[in-house]
Short mmCIF file of C-alpha atoms in Angstrom, two decimals:
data_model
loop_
_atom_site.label_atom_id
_atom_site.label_comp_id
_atom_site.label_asym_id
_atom_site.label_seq_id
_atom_site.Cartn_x
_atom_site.Cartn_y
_atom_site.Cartn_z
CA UNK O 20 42.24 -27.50 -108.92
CA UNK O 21 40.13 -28.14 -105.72
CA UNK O 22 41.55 -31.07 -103.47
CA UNK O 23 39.75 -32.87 -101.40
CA UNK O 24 41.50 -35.28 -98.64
CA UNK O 25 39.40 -38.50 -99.21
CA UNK O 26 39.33 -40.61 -96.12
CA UNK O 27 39.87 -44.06 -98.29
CA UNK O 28 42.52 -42.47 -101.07
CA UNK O 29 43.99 -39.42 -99.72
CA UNK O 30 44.20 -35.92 -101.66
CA UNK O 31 42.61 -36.16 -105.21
CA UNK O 32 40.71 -33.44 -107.28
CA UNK O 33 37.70 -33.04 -106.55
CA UNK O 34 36.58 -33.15 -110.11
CA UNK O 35 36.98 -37.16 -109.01
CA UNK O 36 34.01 -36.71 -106.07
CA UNK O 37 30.27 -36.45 -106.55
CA UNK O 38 27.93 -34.17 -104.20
CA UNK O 39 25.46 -36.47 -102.54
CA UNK O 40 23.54 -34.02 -100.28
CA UNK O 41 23.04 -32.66 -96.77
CA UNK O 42 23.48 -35.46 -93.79
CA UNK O 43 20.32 -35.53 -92.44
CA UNK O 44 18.10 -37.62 -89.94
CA UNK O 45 15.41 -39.45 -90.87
CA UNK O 46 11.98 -38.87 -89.52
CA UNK O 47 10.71 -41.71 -87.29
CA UNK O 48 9.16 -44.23 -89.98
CA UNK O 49 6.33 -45.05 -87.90
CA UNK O 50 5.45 -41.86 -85.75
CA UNK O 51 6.27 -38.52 -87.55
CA UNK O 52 3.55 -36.54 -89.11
CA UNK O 53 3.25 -35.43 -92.60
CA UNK O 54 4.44 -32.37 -92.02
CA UNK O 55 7.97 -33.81 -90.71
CA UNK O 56 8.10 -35.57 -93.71
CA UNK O 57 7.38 -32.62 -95.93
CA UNK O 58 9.92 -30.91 -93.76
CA UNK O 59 12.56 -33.63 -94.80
CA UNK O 60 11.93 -34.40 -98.46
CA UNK O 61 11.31 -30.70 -99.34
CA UNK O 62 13.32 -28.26 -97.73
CA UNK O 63 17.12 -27.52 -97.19
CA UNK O 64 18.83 -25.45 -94.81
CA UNK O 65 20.21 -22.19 -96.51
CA UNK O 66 22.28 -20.08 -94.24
CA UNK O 67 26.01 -20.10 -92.98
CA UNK O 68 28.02 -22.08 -91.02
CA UNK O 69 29.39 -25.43 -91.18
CA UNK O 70 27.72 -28.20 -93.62
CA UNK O 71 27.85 -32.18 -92.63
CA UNK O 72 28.06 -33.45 -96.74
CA UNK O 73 27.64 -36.49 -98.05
CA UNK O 74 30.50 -37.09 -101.14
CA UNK O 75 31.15 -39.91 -103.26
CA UNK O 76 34.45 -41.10 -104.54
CA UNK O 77 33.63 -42.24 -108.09
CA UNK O 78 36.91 -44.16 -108.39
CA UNK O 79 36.68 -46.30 -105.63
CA UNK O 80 33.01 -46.24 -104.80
CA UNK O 81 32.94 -44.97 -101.76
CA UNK O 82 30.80 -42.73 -99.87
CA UNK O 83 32.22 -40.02 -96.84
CA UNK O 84 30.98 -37.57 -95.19
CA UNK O 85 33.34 -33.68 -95.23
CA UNK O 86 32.22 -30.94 -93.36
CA UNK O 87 32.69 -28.06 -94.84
CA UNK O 88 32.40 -24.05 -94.78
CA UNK O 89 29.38 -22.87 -96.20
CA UNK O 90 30.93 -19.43 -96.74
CA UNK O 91 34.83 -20.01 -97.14
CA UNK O 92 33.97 -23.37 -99.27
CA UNK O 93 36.90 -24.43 -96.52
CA UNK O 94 36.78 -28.48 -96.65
CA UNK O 95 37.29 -28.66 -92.43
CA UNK O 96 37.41 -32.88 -92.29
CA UNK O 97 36.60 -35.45 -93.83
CA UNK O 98 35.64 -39.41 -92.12
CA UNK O 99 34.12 -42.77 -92.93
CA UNK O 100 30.34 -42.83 -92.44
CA UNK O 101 31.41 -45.55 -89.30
CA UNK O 102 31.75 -42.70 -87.11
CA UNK O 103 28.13 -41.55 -88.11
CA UNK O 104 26.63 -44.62 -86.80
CA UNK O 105 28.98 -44.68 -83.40
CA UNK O 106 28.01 -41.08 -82.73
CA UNK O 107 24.69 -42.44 -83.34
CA UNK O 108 24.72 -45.28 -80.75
CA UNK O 109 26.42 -43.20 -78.06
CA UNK X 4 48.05 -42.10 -134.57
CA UNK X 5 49.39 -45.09 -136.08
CA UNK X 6 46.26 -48.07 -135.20
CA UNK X 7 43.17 -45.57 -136.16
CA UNK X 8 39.90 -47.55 -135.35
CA UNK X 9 39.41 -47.07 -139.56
CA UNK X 10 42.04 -49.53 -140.51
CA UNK X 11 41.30 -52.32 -138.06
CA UNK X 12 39.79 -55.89 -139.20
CA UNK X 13 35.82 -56.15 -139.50
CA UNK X 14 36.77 -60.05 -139.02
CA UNK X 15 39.43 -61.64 -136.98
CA UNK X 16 39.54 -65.09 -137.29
CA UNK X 17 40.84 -66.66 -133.68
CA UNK X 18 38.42 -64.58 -132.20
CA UNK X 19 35.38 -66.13 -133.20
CA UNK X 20 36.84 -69.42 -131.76
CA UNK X 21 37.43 -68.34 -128.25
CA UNK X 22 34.82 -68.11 -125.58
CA UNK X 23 35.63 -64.63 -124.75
CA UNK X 24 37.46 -61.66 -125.91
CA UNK X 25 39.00 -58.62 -125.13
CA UNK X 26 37.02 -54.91 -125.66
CA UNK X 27 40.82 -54.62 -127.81
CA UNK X 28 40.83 -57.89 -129.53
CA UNK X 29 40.90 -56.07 -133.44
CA UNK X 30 44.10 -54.66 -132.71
CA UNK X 31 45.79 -57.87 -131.93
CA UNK X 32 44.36 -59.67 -134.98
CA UNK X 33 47.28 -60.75 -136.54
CA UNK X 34 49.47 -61.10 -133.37
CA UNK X 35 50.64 -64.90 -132.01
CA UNK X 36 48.31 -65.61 -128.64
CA UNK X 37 49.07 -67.33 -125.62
CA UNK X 38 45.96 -68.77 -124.19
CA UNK X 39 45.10 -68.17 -120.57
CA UNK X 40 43.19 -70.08 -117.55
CA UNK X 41 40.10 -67.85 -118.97
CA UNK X 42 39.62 -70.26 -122.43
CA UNK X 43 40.64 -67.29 -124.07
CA UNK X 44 44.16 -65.77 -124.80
CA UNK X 45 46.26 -62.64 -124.26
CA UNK X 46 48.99 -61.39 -126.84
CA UNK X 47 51.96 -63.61 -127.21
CA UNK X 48 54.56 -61.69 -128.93
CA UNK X 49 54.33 -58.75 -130.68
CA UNK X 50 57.69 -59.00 -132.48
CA UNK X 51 61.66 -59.79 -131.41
CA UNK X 52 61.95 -56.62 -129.86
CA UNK X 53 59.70 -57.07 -127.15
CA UNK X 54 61.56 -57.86 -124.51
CA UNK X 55 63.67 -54.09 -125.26
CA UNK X 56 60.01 -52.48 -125.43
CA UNK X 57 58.88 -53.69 -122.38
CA UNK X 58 61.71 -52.25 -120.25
CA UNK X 59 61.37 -49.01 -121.69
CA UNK X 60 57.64 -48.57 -121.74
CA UNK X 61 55.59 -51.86 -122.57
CA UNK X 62 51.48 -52.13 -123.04
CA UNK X 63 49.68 -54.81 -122.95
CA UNK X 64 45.96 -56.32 -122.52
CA UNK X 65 45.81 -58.88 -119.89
CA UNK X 66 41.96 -58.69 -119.44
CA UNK X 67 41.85 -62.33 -120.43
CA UNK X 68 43.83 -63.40 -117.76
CA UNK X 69 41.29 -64.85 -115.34
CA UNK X 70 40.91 -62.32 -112.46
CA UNK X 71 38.15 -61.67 -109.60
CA UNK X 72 37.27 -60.09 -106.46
CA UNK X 73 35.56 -61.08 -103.41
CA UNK X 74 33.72 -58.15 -100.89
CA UNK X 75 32.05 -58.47 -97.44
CA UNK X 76 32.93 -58.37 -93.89
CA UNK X 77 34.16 -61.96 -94.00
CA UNK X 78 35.96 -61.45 -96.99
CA UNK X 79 39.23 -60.66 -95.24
CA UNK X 80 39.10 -63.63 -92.96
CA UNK X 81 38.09 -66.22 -96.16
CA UNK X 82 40.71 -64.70 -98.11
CA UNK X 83 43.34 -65.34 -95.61
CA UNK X 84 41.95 -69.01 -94.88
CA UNK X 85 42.60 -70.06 -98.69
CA UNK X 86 46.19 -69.21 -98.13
CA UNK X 87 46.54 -65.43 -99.48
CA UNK X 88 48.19 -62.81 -97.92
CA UNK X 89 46.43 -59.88 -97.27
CA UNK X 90 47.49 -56.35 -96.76
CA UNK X 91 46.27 -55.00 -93.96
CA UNK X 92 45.42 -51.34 -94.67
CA UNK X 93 43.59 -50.25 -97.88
CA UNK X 94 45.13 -49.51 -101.12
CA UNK X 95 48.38 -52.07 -100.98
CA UNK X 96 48.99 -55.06 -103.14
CA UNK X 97 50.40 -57.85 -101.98
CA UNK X 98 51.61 -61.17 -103.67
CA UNK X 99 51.13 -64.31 -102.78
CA UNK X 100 53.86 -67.56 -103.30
CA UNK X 101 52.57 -68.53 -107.00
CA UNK X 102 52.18 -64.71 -108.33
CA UNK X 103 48.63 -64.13 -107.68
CA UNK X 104 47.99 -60.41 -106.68
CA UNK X 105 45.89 -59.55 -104.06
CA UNK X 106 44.62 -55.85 -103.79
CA UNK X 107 43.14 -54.42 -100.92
CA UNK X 108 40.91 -51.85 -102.42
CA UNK X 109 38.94 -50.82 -99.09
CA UNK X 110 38.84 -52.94 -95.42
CA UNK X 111 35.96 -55.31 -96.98
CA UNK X 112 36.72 -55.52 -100.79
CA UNK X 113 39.69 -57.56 -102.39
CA UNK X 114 40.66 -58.37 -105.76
CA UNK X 115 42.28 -61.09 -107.16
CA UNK X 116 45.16 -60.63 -110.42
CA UNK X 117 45.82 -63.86 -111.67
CA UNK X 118 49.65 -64.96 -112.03
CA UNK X 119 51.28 -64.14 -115.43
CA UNK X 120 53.63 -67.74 -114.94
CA UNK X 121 50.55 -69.81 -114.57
CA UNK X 122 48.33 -67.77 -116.85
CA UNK X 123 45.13 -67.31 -114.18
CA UNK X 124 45.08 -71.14 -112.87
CA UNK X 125 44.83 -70.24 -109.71
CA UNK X 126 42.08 -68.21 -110.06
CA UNK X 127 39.85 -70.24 -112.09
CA UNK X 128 39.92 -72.89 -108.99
CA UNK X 129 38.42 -70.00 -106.73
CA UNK X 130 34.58 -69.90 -106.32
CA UNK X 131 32.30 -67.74 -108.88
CA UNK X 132 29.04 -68.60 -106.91
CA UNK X 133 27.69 -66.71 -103.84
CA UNK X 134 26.26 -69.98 -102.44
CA UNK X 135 30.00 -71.00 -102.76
CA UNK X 136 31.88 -68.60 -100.63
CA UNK X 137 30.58 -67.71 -96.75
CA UNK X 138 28.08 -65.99 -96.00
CA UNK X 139 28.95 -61.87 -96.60
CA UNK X 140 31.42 -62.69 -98.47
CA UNK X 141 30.25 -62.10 -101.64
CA UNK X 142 32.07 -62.98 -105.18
CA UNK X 143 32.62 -59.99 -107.25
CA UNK X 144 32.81 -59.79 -111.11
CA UNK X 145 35.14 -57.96 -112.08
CA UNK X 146 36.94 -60.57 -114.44
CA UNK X 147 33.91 -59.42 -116.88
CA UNK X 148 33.41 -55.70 -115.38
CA UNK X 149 36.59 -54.37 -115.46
CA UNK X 150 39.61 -54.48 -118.39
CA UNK X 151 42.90 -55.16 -117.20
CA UNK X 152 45.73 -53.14 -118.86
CA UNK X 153 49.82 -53.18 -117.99
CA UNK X 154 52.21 -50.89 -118.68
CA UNK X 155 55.97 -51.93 -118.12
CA UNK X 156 59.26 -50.19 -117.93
CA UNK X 157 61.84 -47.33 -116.63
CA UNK X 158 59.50 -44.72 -117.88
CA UNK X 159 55.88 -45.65 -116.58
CA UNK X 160 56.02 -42.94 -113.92
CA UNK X 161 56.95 -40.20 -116.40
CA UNK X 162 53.86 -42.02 -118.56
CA UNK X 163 51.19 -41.70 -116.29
CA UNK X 164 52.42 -38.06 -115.67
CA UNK X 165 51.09 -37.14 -118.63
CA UNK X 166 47.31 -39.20 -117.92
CA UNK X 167 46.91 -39.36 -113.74
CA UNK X 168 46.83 -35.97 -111.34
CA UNK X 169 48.45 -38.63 -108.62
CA UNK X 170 52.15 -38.83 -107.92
CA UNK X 171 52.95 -42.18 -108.92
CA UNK X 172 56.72 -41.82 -109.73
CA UNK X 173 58.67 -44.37 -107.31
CA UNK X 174 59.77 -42.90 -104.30
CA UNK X 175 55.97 -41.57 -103.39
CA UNK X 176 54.12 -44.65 -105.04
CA UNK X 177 56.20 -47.87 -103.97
CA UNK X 178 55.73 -51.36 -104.64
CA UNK X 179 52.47 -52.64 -103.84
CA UNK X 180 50.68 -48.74 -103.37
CA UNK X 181 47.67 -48.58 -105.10
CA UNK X 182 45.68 -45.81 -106.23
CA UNK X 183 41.67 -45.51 -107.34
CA UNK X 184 42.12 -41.99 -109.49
CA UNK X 185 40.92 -41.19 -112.86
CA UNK X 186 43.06 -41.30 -115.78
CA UNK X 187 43.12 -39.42 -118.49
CA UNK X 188 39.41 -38.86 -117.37
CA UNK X 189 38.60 -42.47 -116.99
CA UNK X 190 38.06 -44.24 -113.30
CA UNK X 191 41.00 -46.56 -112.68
CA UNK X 192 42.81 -48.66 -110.24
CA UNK X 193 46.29 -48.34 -110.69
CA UNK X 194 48.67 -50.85 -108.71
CA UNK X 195 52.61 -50.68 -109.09
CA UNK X 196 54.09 -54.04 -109.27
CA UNK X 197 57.65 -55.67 -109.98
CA UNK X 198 56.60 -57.84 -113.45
CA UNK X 199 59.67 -60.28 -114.26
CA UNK X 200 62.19 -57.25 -112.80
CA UNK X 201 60.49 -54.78 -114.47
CA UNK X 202 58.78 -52.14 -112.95
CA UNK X 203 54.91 -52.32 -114.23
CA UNK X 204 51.47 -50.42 -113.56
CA UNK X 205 48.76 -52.75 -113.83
CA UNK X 206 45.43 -50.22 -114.52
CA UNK X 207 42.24 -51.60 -114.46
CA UNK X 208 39.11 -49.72 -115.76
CA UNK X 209 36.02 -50.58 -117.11
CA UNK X 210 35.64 -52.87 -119.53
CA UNK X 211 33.67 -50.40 -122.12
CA UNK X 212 36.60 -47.90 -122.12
CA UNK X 213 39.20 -50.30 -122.40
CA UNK X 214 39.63 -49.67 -126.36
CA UNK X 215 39.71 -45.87 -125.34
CA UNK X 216 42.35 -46.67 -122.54
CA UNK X 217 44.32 -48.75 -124.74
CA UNK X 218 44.73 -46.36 -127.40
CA UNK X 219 45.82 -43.64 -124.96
CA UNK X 220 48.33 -45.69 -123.41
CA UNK X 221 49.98 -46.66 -127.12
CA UNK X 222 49.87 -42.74 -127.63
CA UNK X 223 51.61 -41.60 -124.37
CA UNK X 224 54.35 -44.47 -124.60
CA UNK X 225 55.22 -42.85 -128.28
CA UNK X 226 57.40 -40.55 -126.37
CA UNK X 227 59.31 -42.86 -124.38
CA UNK X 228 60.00 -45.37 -127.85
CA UNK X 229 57.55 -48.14 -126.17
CA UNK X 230 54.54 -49.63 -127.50
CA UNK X 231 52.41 -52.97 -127.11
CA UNK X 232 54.26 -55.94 -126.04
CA UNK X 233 53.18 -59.73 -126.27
CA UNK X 234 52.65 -61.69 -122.65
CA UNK X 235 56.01 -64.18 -122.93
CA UNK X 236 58.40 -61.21 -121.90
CA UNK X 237 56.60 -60.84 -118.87
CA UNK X 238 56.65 -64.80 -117.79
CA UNK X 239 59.64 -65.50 -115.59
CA UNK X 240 61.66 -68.48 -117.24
CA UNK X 241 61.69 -66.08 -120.61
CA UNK X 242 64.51 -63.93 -119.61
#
């Protein structure tokens, strides 16, 4: 079976972790247009290279984000969403 | 299998005089109880062999023994001020001096085992109410969310080898390690503990598969010549 190396718990199956989607920004909740929006809520990048994924450790409840090979299916790290938010203030 | 859900009691008399009961209480209908901190009671004794049971492989339904959990980012720092002690990475157990577990399940969220010598007193003292505890710390209720199953003995490891993907035999899994995995399909938290010398897995999952859980666990102990076990083995001063 797949592993995946969970930040919290360390190596487990993956049949233990949940998808939960593409990290993505936001569009400014007071200034972007429609069409930003539309952009956001409708569409989804579809080409190679290196995904940032949200994934869910049903277990223990907890939410990490793996990036991960779009072609090889190669998981390439894995960290707590912290670092999301200090790459965001820096 | 020998306790089908067929042959158990529509009716079992103690239990309609407790305030609560376990998701399992039909299968311990006509089993002496010890009562617990909770109001309600836990298996006493299953029969004189328990004691040989439990040191080969032992199960047993403590979900009636008052536990709880507290989560936030001041959780760590209340915890510590009420006397506990905390381990200070995720997934380790620690005990504190009257057998209370404590289980670090992630840097803000801990949960509480109540001692099997003083039958969850402890914990019954500790605050229910959010307006009770700091603010973000925040009282969690897993006493009613989550089912709290044991399994004793010299042959848990080879046990959950048959249920859990996760190395849990001794020498990767040590005292205290704890691990939130799935077995046999169900989510789980499975801490290993020392249980009046005897080497235990406490497993707690949720509350609604807890009659599923148990009967899996009284299946994969079959092997091993174990089966359920009453709480008074487990107490030290019993030996």
């Amino acid at each position: 079976m797949k592993i995946m190396p969970c930040p919290l718990n360390g190596p487990r199956n993956i049949n233990e972790f949940v998808y939960g989607g593409e990290v993505s920004e936001l569009p400014d909740v007071a200034t972007a247009p429609d069409s930003d929006w539309a952009e956001h809520t409708f569409y989804a990048y579809n080409g190679t290279g290196i995904a940032r994924e949200w994934w869910y450790h049903v277990a223990s409840g907890y939410w990490f984000v793996a990036e991960r090979h779009r072609v090889t299916d190669e998981i390439i790290r894995t960290y707590d969403p912290a670092v999301l938010a200090e790459e965001k203030a820096q | 299998m020998k306790d089908s859900r067929a042959s158990l009691p529509l009716q079992v008399e103690w239990a309609d005089r407790e305030a609560a009961r376990s998701g399992n209480y039909r299968r311990q209908s006509g089993l002496s109880r010890r009562p617990t901190a909770s109001m309600a009671s836990v298996v006493g004794v299953v029969d004189h062999e328990d004691r040989q049971r439990a040191a080969r492989a032992g199960v047993i339904d403590l979900t009636m023994v008052p536990h709880t959990g507290y989560r936030g980012t001041a959780a760590a720092d209340w915890l510590a001020a009420q006397g506990y002690p905390l381990p200070l990475v995720p997934n380790q157990a620690s005990t504190s001096a009257n057998g209370d577990r404590i289980l670090r399940l992630s840097m803000r969220e801990f949960w509480l085992l109540g001692s099997l010598d003083d039958l969850g007193q402890t914990i019954t003292t500790l605050p229910t109410r959010m307006t009770d505890t700091p603010a973000n710390c925040y009282p969690l209720f897993c006493g009613d969310s989550h089912a709290w199953l044991l399994l004793t003995g010299e042959h848990i490891a080879d046990v959950m080898a048959k249920l859990c993907a996760v190395d849990l035999r001794e020498a990767q899994f040590p005292e205290g390690s704890i691990a939130q995995t799935s077995v046999a399909r169900v989510g789980a938290i499975v801490v290993r503990q020392q249980v009046n010398g005897l080497p235990a897995f406490a497993i707690l999952c949720d509350v609604n598969s807890s009659d599923y859980m148990w009967t899996v666990l009284v299946d994969a102990v079959q092997e091993f010549d174990g089966g359920p076990i009453g709480i008074d083995c487990l107490r030290s001063g019993n030996d």
